[in-house]
Short mmCIF file of C-alpha atoms in Angstrom, two decimals:
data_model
loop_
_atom_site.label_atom_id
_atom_site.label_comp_id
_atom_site.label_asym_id
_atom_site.label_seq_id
_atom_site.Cartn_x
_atom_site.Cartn_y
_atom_site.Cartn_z
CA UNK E 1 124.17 -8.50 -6.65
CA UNK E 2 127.47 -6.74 -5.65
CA UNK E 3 127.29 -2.97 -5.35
CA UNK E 4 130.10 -0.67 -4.35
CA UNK E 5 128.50 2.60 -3.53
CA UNK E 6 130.49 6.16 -3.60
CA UNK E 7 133.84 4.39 -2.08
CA UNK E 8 136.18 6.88 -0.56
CA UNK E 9 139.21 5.55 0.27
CA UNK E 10 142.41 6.90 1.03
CA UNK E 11 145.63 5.27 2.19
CA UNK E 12 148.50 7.72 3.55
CA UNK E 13 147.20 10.65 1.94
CA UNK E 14 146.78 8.85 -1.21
CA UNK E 15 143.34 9.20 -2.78
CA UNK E 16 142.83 5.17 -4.42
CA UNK E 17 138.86 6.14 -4.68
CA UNK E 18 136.47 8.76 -4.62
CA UNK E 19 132.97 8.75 -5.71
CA UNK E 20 134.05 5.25 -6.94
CA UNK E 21 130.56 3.54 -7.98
CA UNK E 22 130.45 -0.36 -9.44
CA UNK E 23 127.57 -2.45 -9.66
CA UNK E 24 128.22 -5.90 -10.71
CA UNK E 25 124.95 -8.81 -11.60
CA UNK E 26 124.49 -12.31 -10.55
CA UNK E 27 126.61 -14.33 -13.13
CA UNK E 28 128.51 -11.76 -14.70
CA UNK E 29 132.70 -12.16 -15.07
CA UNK E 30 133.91 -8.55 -14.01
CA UNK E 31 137.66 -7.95 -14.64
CA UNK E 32 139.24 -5.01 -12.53
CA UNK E 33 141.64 -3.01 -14.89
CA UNK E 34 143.63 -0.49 -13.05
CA UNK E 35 147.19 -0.09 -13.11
CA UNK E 36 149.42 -1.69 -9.91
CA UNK E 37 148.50 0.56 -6.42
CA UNK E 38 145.73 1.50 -7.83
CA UNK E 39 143.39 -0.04 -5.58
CA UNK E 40 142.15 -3.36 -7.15
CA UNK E 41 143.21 -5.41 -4.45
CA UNK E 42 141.73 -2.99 -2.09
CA UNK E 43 138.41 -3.38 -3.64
CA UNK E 44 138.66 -7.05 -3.29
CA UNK E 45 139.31 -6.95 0.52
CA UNK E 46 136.86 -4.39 0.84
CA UNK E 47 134.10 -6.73 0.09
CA UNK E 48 136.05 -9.21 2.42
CA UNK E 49 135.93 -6.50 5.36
CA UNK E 50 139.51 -6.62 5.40
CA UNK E 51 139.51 -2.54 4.46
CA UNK E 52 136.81 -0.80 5.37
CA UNK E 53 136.26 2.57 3.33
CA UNK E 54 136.67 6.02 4.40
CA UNK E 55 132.82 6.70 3.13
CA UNK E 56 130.46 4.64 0.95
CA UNK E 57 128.77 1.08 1.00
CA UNK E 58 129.44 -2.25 0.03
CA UNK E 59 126.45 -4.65 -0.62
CA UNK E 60 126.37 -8.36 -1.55
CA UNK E 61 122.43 -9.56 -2.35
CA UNK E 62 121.33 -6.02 -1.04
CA UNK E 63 122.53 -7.06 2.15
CA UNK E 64 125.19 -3.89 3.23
CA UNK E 65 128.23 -4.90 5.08
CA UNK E 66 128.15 -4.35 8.36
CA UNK E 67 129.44 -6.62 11.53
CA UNK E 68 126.19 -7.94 11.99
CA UNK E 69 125.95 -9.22 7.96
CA UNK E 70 129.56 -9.88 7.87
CA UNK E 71 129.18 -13.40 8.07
CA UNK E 72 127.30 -13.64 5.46
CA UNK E 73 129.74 -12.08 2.89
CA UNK E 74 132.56 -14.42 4.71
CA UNK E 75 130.18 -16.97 3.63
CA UNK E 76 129.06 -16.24 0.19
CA UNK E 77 132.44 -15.32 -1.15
CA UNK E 78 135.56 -17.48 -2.03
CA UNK E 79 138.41 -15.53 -1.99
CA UNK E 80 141.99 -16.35 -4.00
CA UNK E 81 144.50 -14.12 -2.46
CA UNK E 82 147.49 -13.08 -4.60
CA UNK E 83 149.90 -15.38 -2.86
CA UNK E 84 147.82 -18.02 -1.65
CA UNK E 85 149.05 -16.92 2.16
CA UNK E 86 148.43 -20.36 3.86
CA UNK E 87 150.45 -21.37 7.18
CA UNK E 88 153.33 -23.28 7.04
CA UNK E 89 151.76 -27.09 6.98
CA UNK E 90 151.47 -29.63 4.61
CA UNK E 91 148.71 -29.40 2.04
CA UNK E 92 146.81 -32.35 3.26
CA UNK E 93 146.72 -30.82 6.63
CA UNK E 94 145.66 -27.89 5.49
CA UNK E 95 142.91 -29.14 2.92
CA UNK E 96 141.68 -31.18 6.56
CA UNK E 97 141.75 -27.69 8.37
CA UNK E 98 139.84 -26.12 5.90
CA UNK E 99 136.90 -28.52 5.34
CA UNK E 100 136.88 -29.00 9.35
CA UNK E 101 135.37 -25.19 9.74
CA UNK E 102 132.48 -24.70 11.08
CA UNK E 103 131.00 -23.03 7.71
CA UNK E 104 132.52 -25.92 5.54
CA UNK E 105 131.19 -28.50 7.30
CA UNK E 106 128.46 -29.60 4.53
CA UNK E 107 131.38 -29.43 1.63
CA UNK E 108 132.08 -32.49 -0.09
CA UNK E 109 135.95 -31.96 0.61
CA UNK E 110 136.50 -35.97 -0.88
CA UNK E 111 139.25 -37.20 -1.91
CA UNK E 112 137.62 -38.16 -5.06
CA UNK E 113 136.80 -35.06 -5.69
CA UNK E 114 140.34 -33.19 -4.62
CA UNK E 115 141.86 -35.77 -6.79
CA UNK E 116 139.55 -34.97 -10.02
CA UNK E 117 140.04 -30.74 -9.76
CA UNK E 118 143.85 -32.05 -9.06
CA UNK E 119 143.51 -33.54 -12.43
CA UNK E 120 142.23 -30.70 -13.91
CA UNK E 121 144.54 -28.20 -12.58
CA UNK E 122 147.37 -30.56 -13.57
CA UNK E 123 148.96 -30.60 -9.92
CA UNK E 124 149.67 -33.80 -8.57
CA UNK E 125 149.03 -35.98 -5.41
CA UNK E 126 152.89 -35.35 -3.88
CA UNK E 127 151.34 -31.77 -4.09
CA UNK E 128 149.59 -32.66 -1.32
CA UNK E 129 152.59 -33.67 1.18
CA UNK E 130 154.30 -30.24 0.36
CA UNK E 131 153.92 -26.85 2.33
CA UNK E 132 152.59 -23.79 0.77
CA UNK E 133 156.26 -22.63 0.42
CA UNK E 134 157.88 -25.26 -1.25
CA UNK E 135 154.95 -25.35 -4.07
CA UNK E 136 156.44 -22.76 -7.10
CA UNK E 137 154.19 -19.53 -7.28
CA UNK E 138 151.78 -21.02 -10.15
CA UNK E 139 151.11 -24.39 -7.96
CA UNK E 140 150.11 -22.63 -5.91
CA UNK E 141 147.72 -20.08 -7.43
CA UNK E 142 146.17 -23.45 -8.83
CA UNK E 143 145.98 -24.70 -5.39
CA UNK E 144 143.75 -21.42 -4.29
CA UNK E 145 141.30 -22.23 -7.17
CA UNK E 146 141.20 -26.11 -5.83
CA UNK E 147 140.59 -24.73 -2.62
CA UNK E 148 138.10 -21.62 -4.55
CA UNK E 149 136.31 -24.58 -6.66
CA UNK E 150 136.15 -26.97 -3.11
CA UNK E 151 134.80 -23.93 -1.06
CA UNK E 152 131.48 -23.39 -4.12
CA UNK E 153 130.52 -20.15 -3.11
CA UNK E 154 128.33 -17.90 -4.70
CA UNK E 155 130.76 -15.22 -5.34
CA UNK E 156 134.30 -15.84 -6.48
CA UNK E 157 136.83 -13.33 -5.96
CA UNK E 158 140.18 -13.88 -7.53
CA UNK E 159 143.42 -11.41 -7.11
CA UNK E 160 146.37 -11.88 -9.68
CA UNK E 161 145.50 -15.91 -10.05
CA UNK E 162 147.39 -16.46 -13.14
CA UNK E 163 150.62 -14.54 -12.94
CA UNK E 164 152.70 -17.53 -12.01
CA UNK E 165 151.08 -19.71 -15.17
CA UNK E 166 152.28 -20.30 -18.15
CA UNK E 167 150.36 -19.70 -21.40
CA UNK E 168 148.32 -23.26 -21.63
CA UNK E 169 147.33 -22.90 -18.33
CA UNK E 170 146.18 -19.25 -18.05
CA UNK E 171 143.80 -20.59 -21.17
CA UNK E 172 142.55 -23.34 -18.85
CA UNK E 173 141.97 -21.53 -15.93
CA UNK E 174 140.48 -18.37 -17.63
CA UNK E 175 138.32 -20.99 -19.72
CA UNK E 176 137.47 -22.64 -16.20
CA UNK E 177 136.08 -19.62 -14.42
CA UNK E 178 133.93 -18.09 -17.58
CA UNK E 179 132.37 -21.30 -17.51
CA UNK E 180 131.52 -21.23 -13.43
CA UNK E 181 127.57 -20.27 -13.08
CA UNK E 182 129.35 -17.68 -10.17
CA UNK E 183 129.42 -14.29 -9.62
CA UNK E 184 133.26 -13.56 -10.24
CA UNK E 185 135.32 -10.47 -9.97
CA UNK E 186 139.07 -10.92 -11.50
CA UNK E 187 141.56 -8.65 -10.53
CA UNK E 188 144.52 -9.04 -12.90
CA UNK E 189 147.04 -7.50 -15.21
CA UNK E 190 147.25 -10.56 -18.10
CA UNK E 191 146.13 -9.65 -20.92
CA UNK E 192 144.54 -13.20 -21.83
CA UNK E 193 141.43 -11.54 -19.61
CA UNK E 194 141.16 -8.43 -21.84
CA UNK E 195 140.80 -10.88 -24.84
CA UNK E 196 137.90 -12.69 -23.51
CA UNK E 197 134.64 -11.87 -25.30
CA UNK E 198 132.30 -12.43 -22.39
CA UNK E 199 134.47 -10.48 -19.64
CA UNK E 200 132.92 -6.96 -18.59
CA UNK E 201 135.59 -4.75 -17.76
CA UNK E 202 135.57 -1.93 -14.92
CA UNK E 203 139.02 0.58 -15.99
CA UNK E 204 139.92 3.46 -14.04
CA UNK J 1 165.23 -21.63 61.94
CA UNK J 2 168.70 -20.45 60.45
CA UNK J 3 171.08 -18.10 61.68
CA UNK J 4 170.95 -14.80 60.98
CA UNK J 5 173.82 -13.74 59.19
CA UNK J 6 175.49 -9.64 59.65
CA UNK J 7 176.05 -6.94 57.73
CA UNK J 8 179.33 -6.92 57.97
CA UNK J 9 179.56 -10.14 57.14
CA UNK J 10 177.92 -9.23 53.79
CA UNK J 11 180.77 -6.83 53.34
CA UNK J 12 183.25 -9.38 53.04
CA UNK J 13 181.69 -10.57 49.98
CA UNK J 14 182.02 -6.38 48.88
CA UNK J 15 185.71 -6.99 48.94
CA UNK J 16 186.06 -9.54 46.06
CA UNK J 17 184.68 -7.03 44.27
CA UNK J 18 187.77 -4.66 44.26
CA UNK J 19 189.43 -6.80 41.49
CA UNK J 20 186.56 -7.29 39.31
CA UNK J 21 186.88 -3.45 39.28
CA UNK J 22 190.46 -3.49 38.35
CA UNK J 23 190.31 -5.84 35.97
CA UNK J 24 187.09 -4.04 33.93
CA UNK J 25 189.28 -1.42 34.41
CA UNK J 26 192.08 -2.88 32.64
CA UNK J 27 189.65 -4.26 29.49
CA UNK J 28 188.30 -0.75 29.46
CA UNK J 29 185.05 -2.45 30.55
CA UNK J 30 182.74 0.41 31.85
CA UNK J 31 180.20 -1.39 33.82
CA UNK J 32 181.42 -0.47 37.32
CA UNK J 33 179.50 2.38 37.51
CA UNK J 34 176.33 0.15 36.69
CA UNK J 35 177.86 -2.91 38.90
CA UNK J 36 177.75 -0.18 41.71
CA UNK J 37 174.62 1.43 41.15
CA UNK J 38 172.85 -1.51 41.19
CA UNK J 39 173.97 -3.37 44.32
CA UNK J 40 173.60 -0.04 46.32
CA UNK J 41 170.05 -0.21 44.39
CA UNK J 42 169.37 -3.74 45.63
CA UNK J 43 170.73 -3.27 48.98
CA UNK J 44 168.39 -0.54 49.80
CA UNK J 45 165.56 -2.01 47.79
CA UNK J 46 165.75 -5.11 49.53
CA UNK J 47 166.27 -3.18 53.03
CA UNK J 48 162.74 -1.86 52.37
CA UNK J 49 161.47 -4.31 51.15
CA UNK J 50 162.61 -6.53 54.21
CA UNK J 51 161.64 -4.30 56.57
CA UNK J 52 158.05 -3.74 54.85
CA UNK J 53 157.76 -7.67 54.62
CA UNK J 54 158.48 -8.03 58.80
CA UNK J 55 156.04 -5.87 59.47
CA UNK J 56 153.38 -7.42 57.40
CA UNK J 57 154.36 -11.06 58.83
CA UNK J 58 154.04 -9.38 62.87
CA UNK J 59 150.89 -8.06 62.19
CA UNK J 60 149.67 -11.28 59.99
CA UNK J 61 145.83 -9.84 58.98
CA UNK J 62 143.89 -11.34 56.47
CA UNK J 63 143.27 -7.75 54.79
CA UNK J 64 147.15 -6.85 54.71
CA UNK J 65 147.93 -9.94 53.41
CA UNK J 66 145.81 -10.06 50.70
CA UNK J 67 146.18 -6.33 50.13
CA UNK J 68 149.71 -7.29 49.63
CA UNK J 69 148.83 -9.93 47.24
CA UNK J 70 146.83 -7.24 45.20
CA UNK J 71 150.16 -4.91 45.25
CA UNK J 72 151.93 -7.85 43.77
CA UNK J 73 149.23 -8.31 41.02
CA UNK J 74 148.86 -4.56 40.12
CA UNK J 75 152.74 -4.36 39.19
CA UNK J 76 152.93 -7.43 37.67
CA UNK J 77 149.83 -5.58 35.42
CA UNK J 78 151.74 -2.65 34.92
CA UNK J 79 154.81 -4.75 33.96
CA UNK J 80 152.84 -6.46 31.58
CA UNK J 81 151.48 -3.71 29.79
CA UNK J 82 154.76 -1.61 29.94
CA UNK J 83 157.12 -4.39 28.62
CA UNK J 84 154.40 -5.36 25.78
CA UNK J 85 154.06 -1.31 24.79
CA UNK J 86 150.12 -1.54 24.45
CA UNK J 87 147.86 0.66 25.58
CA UNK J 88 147.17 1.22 29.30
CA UNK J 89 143.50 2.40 29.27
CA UNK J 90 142.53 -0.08 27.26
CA UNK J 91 144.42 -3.36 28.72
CA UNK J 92 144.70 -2.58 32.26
CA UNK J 93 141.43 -4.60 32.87
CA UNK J 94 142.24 -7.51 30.83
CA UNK J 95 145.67 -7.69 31.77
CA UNK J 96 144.79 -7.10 35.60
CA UNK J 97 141.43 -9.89 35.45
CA UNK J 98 144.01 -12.32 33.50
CA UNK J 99 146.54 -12.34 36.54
CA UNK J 100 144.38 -12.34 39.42
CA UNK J 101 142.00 -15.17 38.16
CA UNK J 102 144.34 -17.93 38.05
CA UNK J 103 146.88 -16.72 40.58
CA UNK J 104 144.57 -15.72 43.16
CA UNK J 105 141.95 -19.10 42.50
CA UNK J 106 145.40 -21.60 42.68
CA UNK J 107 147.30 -19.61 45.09
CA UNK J 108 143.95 -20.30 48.10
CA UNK J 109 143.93 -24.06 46.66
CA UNK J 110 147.46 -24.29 47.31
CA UNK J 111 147.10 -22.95 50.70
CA UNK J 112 143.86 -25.31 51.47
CA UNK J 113 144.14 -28.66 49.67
CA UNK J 114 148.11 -28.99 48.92
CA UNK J 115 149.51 -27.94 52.11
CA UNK J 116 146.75 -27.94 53.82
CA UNK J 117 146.64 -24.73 56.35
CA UNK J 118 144.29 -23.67 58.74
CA UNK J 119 144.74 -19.95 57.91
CA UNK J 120 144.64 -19.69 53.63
CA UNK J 121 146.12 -15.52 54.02
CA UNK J 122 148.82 -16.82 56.60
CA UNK J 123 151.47 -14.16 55.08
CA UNK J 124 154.44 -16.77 55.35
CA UNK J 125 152.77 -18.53 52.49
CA UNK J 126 150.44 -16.47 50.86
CA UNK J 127 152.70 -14.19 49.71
CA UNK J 128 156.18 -16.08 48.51
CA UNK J 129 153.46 -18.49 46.96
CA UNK J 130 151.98 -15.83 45.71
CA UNK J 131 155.04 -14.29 44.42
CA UNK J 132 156.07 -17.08 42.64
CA UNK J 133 153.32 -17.74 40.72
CA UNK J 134 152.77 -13.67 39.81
CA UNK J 135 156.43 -14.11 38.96
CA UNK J 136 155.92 -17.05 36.50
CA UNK J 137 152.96 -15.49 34.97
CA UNK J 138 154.47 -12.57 34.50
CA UNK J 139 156.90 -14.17 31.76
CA UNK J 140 154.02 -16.45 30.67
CA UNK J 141 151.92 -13.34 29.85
CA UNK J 142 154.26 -11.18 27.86
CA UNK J 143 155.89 -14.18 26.04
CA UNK J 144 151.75 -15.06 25.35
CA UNK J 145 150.78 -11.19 24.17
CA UNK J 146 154.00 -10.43 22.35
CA UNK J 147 153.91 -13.73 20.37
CA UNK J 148 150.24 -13.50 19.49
CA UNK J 149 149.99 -10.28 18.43
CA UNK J 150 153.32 -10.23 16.59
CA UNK J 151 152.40 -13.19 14.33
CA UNK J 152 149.19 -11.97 13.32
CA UNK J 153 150.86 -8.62 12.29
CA UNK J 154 153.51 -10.41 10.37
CA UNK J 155 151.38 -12.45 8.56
CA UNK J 156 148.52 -10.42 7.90
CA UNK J 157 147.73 -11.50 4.63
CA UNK J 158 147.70 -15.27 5.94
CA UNK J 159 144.89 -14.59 8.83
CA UNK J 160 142.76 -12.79 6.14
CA UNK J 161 142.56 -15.80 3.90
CA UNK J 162 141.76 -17.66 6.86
CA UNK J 163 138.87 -15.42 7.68
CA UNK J 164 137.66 -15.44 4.31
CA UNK J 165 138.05 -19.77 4.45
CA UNK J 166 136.56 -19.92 7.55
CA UNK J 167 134.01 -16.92 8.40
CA UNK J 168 134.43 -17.16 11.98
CA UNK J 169 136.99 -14.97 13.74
CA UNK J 170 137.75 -17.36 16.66
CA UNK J 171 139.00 -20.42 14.53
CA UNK J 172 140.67 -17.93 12.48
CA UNK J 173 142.67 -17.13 15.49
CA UNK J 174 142.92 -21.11 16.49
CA UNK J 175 146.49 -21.26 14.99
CA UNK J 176 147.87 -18.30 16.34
CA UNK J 177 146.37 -18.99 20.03
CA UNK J 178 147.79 -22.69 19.69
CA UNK J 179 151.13 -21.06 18.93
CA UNK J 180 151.54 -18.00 21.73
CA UNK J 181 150.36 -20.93 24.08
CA UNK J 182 153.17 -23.12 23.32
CA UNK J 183 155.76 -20.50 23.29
CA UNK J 184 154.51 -19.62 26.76
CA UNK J 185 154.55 -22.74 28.35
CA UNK J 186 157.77 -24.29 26.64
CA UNK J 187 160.46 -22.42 28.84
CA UNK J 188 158.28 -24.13 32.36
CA UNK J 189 158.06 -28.01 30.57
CA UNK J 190 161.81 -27.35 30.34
CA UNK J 191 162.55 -26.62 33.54
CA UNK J 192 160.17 -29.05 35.23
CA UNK J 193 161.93 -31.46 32.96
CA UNK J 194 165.24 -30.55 33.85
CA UNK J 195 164.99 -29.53 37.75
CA UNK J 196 167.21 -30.49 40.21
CA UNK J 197 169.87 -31.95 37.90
CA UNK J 198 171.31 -28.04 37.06
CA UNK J 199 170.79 -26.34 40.00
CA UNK J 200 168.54 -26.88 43.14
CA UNK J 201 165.37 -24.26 42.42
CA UNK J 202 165.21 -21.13 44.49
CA UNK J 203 162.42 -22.57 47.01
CA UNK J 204 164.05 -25.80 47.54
CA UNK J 205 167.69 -24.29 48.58
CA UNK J 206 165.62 -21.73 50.49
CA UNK J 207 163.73 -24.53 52.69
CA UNK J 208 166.81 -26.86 53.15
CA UNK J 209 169.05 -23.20 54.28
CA UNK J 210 165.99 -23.10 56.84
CA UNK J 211 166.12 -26.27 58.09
CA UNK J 212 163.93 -28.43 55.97
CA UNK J 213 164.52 -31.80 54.82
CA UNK J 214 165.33 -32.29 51.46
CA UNK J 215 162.97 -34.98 51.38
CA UNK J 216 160.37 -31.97 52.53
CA UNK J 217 161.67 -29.47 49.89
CA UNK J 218 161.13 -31.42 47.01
CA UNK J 219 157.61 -32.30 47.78
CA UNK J 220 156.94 -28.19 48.04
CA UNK J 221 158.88 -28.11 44.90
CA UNK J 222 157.03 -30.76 42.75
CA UNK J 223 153.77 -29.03 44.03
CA UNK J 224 154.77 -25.57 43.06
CA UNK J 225 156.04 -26.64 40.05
CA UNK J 226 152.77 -27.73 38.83
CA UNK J 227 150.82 -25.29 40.20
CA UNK J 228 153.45 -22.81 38.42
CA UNK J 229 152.71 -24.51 35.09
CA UNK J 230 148.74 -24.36 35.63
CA UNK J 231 148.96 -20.60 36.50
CA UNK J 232 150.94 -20.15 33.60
CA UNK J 233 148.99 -21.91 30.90
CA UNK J 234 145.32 -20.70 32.21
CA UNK J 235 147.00 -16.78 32.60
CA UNK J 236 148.41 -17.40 28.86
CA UNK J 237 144.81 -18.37 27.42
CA UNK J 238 142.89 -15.88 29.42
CA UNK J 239 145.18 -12.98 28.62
CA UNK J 240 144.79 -13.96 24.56
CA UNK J 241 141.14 -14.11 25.10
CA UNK J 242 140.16 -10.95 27.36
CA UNK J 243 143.00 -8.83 25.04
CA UNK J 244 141.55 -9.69 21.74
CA UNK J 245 137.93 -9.44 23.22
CA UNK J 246 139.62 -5.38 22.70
CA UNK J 247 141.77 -5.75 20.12
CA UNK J 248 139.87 -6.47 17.00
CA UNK J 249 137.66 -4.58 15.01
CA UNK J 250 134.06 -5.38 13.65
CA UNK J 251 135.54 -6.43 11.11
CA UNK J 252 137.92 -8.99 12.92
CA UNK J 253 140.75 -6.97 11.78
CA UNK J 254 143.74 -5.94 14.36
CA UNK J 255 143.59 -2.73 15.59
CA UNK J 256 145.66 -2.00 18.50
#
């Protein structure tokens, strides 16, 4: 479903990949085990187009990234970013933004159904009145998966979301996204991933 | 039409100059070299510039005129790209298409429906009127350029999760367009808010010096006002739009 094919990539003269080749199936959990700079993130926003590599191909559904497919990985993939970089507004405002895009349109962005994965998440409707800056670093790593879980893409990736947790809820939110029917690639340096039975892992 | 007044007349004004240089002597001040260089620099500027100027009001034709208008445009271009540090191959078109199309289209409008003329290139307004709203756009631009580009840099990481939420490149951009607009236009809503209580604007104690009634000035000056405003806020949004049109990669990623 998701192919990286011989990546080169340098940044400043640093080699992160060469002859880098991962090939990941519909459904599968893939966790990305590399130490820091080592290029996880990279691979993430490679898929994204954010980098684009110095050689090789990216595919999602044999489709290879290029500007004309481009939308469609935009579309097919919910992305957590490590900070959760949204602009300085309040949540609600935000949440509004974000289901008023063009591609979001058809999203049931209710506020039934913010309140339940609120519920799950254990963040709370004041949550909502707050900017992304005065929510702590975990609130708002649970707000990206809200926003992830809202968004129901096919492909879910998610860079360093459980850092900011604490213990009980890096268990919930791991045991959240093994049980998503997605495609998910976890970039991450908790252990609690390693642990996981059902987690394929792609070291280098 | 007012009085001319002499050179030597001017000179006087030279004289209170003497202490200003004794006293920056006293504080150790060093700017007289710089307060000298740059009146001598005016006075000869302006000379030419005068002179130049006469000569296209004798001759008054439509193709001077509105070669003159081009001049105008072309540095204000230049300026644009120099002061913002981007490329000049690339930009020169956008920049240059982003000043003349709402200067040029409001500048003939002005001429025609506000005041009204018979001749639209009739150098005594074209190209003040003209200059004026190059002048205004000029500020609008860079202000526009600088503070769109420089907030997408600065928070790269934010615009890429808002290309990944969104997909599409231009409502990614929504927030920082929305924001390079408004710090464009805020400096004009403050002085059209303000005007006339501070000081009389440059037109307005122009036209009363030559003769006008105030009651005249101000209605040039409301006019131009707005029509400075409209120049600025149309230049701002096309020089966002024909930039990035350049400025982003396949990807939708800033490379300038």
């Amino acid at each position: 479903m998701i192919v990286f094919k011989n990546i080169h990539l340098k940044f400043q003269d640093k080699v992160l990949f060469e002859q880098f080749n991962l090939e990941i199936t519909e459904g599968s959990k893939v966790l990305l085990k590399a130490p820091s700079g080592k290029g996880k993130s990279s691979l993430i926003k490679m898929l994204l187009g954010f980098i684009t590599p110095d050689k090789g191909e990216v595919y999602l559904d044999h489709k290879k990234l290029n500007k004309q497919t481009l939308p469609y990985f935009r579309k097919n993939i919910g992305y957590v970013s490590q900070d959760v970089d949204l602009r300085n507004e309040k949540m609600e405002t935000l949440l509004e933004q974000i289901s008023g895009f063009n591609s979001n349109k058809h999203l049931d962005f209710s506020k039934e159904k913010i309140a339940s994965l609120f519920t799950f998440f254990e963040l709370h409707k004041a949550h909502l009145t707050k900017t992304p800056k005065e929510l702590s670093g975990g609130e708002r790593q649970r707000m990206g998966l809200v926003i992830c879980a809202l968004l129901d893409r096919k492909v879910w990736l998610l860079d360093e979301v459980t850092s900011g947790l604490d213990e009980a809820a890096k268990e919930k939110v791991v045991n959240y996204i093994m049980e998503q029917n997605k495609t998910i690639l976890i970039s991450s340096h908790d252990k609690i991933w390693t642990e996981n039975k059902e987690i394929s892992i792609k070291e280098w | 039409m007012v009085d001319s007044i002499s050179y030597l007349s001017i000179m006087t004004l030279i004289l209170w100059l003497i202490p200003i240089i004794f006293i920056n002597r006293y504080f150790k001040l060093s700017i007289n070299k710089k307060i000298v260089y740059s009146i001598i620099r005016m006075l000869i500027q302006l000379t030419l510039v005068g002179l130049f100027l006469q000569g296209v009001f004798d001759l008054n034709h439509v193709f001077i005129n509105i070669g003159y208008l081009v001049m105008m445009i072309a540095v204000a271009s230049f300026s644009t790209i120099r002061t913002c540090q981007i490329d000049l191959k690339k930009y020169s078109l956008p920049i240059l298409l982003s000043f003349i199309l709402p200067n040029l289209i409001l500048v003939i409008f002005f001429n025609a429906f506000v005041i009204g003329l018979d001749t639209l290139w009739d150098a005594r307004f074209l190209i003040p009127i003209g200059g004026m709203l190059l002048g205004n756009s000029l500020s609008g631009n860079i202000i526009g350029i600088n503070q769109f580009y420089k907030t997408i840099k600065e928070n790269e990481k934010q615009y890429f999760y808002l290309l990944s939420l969104s997909g599409n490149r231009l409502e990614a951009l929504r927030p920082y367009i929305k924001e390079a607009l408004l710090a464009s236009v805020s400096p004009t809503i403050a002085s059209i808010e303000t005007i006339g209580l501070v000081a009389l604007p440059g037109m307005m104690t122009g036209q009363i010096l030559g003769g006008s009634l105030p009651l005249t000035a101000i209605k040039y000056q409301i006019a131009i006002m707005i029509t400075i405003f409209i120049a600025r806020y149309i230049g701002t949004l096309l020089v966002i739009i024909f930039t990035a049109s350049k400025s982003f990669n396949d990807y939708d990623v800033l490379d300038m």
